[in-house]
Coordinates of C-alpha atoms in Angstrom, one line a residue:
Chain A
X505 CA 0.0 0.0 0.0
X506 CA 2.6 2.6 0.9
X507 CA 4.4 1.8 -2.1
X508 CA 1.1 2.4 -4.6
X509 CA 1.1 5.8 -2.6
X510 CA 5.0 6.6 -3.3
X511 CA 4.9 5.8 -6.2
X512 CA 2.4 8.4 -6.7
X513 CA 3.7 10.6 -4.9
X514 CA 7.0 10.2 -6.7
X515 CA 5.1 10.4 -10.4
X516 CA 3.2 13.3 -9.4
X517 CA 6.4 15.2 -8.3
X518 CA 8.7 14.7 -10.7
X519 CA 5.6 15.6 -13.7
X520 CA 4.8 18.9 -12.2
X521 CA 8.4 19.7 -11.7
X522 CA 8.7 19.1 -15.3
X523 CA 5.9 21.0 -16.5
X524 CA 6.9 23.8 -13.9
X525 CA 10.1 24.4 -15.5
X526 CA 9.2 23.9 -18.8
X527 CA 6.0 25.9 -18.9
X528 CA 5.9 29.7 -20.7
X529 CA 3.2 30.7 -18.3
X530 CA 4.9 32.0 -15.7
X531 CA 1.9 31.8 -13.1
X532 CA 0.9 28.5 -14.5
X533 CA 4.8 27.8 -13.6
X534 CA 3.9 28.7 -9.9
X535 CA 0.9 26.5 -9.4
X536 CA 2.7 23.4 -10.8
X537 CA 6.1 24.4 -8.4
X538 CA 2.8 24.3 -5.5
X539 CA 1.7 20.9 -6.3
X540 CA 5.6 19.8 -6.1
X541 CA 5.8 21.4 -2.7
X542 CA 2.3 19.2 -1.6
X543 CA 3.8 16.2 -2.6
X544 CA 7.2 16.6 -0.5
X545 CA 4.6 17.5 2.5
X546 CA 2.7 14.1 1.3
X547 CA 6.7 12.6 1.5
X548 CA 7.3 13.9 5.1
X549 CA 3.9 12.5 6.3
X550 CA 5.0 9.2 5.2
X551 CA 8.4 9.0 6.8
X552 CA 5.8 10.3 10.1
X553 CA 7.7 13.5 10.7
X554 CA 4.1 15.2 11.1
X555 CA 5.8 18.6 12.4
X556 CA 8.3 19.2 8.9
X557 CA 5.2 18.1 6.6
X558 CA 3.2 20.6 8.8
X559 CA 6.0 23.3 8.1
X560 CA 6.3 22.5 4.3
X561 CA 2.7 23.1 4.1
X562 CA 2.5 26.5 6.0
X563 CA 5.6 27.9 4.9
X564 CA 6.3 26.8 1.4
X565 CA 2.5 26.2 0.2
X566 CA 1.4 28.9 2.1
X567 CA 3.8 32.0 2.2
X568 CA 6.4 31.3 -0.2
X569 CA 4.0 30.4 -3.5
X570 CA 2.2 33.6 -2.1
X571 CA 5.1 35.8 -2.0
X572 CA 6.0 34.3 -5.8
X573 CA 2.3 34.5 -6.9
X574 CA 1.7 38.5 -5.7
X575 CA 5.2 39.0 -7.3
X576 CA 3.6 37.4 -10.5
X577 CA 1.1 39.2 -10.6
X578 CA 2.4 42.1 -9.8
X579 CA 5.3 42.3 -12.1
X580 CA 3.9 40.2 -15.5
X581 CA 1.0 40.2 -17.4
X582 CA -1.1 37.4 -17.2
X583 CA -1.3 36.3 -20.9
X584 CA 2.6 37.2 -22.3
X585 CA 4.3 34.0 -22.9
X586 CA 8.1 33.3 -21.3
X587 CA 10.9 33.3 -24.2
X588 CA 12.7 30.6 -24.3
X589 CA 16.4 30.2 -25.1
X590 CA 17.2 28.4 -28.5
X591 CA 17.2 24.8 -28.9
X592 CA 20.5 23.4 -28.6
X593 CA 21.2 25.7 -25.4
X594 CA 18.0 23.7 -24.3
X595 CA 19.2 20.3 -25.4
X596 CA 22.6 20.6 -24.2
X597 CA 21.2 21.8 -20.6
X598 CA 18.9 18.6 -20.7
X599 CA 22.0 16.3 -21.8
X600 CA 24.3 17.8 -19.2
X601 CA 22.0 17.3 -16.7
X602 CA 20.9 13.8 -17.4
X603 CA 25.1 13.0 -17.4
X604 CA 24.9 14.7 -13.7
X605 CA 21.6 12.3 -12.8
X606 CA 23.6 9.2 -14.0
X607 CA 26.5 9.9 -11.6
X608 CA 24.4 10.5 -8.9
X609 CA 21.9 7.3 -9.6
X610 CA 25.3 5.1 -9.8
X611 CA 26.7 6.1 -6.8
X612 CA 23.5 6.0 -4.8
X613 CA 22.7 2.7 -6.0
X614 CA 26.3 1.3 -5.9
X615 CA 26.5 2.6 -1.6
X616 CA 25.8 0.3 0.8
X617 CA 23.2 2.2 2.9
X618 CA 23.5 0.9 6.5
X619 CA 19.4 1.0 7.4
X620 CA 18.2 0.6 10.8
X621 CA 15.0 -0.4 11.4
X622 CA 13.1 1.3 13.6
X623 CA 9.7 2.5 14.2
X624 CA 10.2 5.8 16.6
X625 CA 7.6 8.4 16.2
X626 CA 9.3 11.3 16.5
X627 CA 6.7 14.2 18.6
X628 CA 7.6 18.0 18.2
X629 CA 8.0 17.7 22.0
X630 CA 11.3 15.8 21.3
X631 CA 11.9 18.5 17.9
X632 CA 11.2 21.9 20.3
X633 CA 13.6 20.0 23.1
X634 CA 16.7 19.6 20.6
X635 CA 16.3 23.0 19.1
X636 CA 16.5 24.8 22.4
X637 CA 18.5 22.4 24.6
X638 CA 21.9 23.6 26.0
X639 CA 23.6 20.9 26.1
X640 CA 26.3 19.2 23.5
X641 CA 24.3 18.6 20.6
X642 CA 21.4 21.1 21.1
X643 CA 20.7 23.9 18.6
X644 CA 19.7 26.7 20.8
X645 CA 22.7 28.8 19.1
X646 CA 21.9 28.2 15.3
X647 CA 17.9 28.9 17.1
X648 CA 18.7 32.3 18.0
X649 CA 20.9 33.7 15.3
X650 CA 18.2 32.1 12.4
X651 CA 16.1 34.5 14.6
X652 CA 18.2 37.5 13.5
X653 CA 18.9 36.6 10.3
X654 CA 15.2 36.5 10.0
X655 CA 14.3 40.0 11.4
X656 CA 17.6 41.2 9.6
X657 CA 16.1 39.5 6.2
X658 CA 12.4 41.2 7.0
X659 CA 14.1 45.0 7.4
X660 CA 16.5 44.3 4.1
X661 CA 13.5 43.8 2.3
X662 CA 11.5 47.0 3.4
X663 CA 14.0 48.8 2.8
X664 CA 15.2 47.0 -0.3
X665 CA 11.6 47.0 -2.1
X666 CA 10.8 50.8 -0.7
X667 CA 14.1 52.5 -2.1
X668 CA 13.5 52.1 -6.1
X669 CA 13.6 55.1 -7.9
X670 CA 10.3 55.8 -10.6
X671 CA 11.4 55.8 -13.9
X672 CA 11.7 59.2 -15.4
X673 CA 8.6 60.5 -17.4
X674 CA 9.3 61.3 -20.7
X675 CA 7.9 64.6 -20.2
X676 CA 10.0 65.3 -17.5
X677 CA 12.9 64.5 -19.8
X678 CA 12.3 66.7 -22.7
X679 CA 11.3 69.8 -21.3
X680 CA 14.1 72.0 -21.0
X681 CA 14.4 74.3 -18.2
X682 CA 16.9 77.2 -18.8
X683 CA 20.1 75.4 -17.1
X684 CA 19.6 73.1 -19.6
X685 CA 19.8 75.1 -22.9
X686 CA 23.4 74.1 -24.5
X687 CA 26.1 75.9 -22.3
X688 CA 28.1 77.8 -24.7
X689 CA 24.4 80.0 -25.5
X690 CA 24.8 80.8 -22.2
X691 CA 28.4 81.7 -21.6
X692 CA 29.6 82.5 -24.9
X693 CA 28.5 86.2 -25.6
X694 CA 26.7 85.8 -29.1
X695 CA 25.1 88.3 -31.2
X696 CA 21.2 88.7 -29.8
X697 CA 19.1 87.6 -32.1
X698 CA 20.9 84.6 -33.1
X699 CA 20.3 83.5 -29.5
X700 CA 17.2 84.2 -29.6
X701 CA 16.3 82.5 -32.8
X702 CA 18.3 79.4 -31.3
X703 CA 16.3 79.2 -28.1
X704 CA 13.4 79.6 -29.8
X705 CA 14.2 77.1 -32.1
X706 CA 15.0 74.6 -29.9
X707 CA 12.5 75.4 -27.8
X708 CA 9.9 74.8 -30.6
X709 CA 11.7 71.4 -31.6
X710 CA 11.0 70.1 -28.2
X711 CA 7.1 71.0 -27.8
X712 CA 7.2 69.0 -31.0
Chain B
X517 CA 11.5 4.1 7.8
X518 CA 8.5 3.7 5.3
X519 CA 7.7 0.2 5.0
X520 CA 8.4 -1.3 2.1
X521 CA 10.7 1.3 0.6
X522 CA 14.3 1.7 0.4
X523 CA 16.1 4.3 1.0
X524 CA 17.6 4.1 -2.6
X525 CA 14.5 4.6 -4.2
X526 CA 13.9 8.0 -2.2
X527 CA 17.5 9.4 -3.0
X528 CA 16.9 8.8 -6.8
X529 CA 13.8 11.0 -6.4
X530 CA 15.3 13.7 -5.2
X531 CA 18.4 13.7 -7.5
X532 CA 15.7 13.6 -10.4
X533 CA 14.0 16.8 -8.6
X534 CA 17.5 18.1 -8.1
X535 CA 18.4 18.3 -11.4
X536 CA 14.6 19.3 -12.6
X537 CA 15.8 21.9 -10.5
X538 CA 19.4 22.4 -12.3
X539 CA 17.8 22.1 -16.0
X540 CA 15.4 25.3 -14.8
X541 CA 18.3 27.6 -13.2
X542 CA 20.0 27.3 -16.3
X543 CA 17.7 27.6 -18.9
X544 CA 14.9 29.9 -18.0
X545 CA 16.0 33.9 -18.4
X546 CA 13.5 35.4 -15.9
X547 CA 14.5 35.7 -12.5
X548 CA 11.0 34.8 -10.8
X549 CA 11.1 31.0 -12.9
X550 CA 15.1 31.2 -11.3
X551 CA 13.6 31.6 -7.9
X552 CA 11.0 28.9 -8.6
X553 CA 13.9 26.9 -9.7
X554 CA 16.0 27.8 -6.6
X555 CA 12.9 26.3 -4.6
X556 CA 13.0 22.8 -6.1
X557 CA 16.9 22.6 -5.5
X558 CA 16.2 23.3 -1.7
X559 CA 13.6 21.2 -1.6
X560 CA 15.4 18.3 -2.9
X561 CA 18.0 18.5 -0.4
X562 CA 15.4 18.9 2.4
X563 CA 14.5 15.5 1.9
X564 CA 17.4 14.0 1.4
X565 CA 18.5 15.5 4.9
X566 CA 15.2 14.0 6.5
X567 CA 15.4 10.6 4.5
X568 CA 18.4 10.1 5.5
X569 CA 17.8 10.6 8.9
X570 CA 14.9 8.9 9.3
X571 CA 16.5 5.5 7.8
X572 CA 20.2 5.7 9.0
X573 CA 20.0 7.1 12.6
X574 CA 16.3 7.3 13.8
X575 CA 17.5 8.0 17.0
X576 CA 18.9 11.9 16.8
X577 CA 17.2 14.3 15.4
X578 CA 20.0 16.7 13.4
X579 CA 18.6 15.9 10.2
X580 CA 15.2 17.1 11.2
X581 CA 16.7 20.3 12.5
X582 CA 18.9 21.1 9.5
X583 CA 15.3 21.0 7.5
X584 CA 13.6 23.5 9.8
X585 CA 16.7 25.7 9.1
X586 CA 16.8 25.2 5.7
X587 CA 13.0 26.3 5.4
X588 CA 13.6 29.3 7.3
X589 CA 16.4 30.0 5.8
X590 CA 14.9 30.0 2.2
X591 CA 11.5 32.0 3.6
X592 CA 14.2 34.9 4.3
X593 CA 15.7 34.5 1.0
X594 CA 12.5 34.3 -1.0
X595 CA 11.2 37.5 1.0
X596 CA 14.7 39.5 -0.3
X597 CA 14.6 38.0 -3.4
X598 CA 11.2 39.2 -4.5
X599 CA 12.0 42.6 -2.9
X600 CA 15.0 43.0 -5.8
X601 CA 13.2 41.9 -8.2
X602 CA 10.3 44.6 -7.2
X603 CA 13.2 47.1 -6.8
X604 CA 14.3 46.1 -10.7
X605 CA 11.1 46.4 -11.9
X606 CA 10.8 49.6 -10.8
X607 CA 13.9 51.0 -12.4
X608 CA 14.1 49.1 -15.6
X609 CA 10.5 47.8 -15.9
X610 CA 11.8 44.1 -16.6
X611 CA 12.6 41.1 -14.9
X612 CA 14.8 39.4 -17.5
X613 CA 17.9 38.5 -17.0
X614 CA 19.9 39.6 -20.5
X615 CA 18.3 43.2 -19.6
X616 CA 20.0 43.2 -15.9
X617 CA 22.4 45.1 -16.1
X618 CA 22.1 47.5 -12.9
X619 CA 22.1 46.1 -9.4
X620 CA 23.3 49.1 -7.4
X621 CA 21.5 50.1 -4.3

């Protein structure tokens, strides 16, 4: 039975990973990448770690395909299609990184994987003990500067996403103010009315 | 361990997720489909830090740990991520990478 459900699992993962990085819609991209992320949380409940499948769900399917979906959104439209690079930049990717899958494959099926069996459940009671135990071995260190690097992260990206600059109107760009006028009409002392005419000149250029 | 499967069978998973992951960062040109990318590659390693945990030594719990780091870890880096690519967008009203040219602060 729990094989049937791997296997599934496994099938459904590794198809929407494909179609996620393969799709030209971008937001259609995101939902696929979400199904991926259910399935890991479907792998974690097998393998009874209820509190990481609990944390894939809430963080990853929750805030981070949020976070990528209002980006989406916000920066795309919905119905322009992803370029794709050429063919054999494609191909050779794909080739390269099946070469990289077969070393990987031979040497995880060549190891001798020392397996215990075992059937501990393990309760978030032991997983909140570890992380903030003082003792050799505990993580309370790691616990409290993740902690910063979090609040240092969440002020980063204020101020990050707050500082961009508008881009310049083109109004704004064309319309000369007086500073602007070429600087040897202002220094250089030329007869008057060929100033004139040039300013007006180039004044009536740039209503056009 | 999961009855009736072997740890093998998990690893090869991943490494196919993992380099799902690889084939994206490499040939997509738009920075949000990098970050998606970016996500799988984490996530394949998450499990492979659990799995192997889980089926080697059942009775610590570092693997488990590393993966809540991990997570948060990639939360924070999401959050910034999306934040430059806003900050882009603002100045150069793009998100592909051939038109990045301009990273400054």
């Amino acid at each position: 039975m729990e094989k049937f459900i791997f296997y599934g699992l496994a099938l459904t993962m590794i198809g929407f990973a494909i179609a996620s990085v393969t799709s030209r819609k971008m937001l259609r991209s995101v939902v696929y990448l979400l199904f991926v992320l259910i399935g890991i949380a479907g792998v974690y409940f097998m393998a009874d770690y209820n509190f990481l499948a609990a944390i894939q769900l809430t963080v990853y399917a929750g805030g981070i395909i949020v976070l990528i979906i209002f980006s989406v959104l916000l920066v795309h439209h919905i119905d322009m299609e992803m370029e794709v690079p050429n063919k054999t930049k494609r191909i050779l990717t794909a080739l390269t990184c099946l070469a990289g899958l077969g070393v990987f494959a031979s040497t995880i099926i060549a190891h001798p994987f020392k397996v215990v069996p075992n059937t501990i459940t393990t309760t978030t009671g032991d997983i909140g003990m570890k992380l903030l135990s003082y003792d050799a071995g505990g993580f309370i260190l790691p616990f409290e500067v993740i902690s910063v690097l979090l609040l240092a992260a969440m002020i980063g990206a204020i101020t990050i996403a707050r500082s961009g600059k508008a881009p310049l109107d083109e109004t704004e760009i064309f319309t000369p103010s007086p500073e602007q006028l070429p600087r040897e009409l202002l220094e250089e002392p030329l007869e008057k009315e060929i100033a004139v005419s040039y300013k007006e000149s180039t004044l009536l250029e740039t209503i056009h | 361990m999961i009855p009736g499967i072997s740890i093998t069978e998990i690893l090869l998973v991943t490494s196919i997720l993992f380099f799902i992951g690889v084939y994206g960062f490499l040939t997509r040109t738009n920075l949000i489909s990098i970050l998606i990318s970016v996500e799988l590659i984490l996530n394949a390693s998450v499990i492979n830090f659990v799995v192997i945990n889980k089926y080697l030594f059942p009775d610590i719990l570092q693997g488990v740990v590393y993966s809540i780091f991990i997570i948060a870890v990639a939360a924070a880096e999401t959050a910034l991520a999306v934040a430059i690519i806003f900050n882009l967008y603002k100045q150069i009203s793009s998100v592909e990478v051939t038109e990045t040219e301009t990273l400054k602060f």
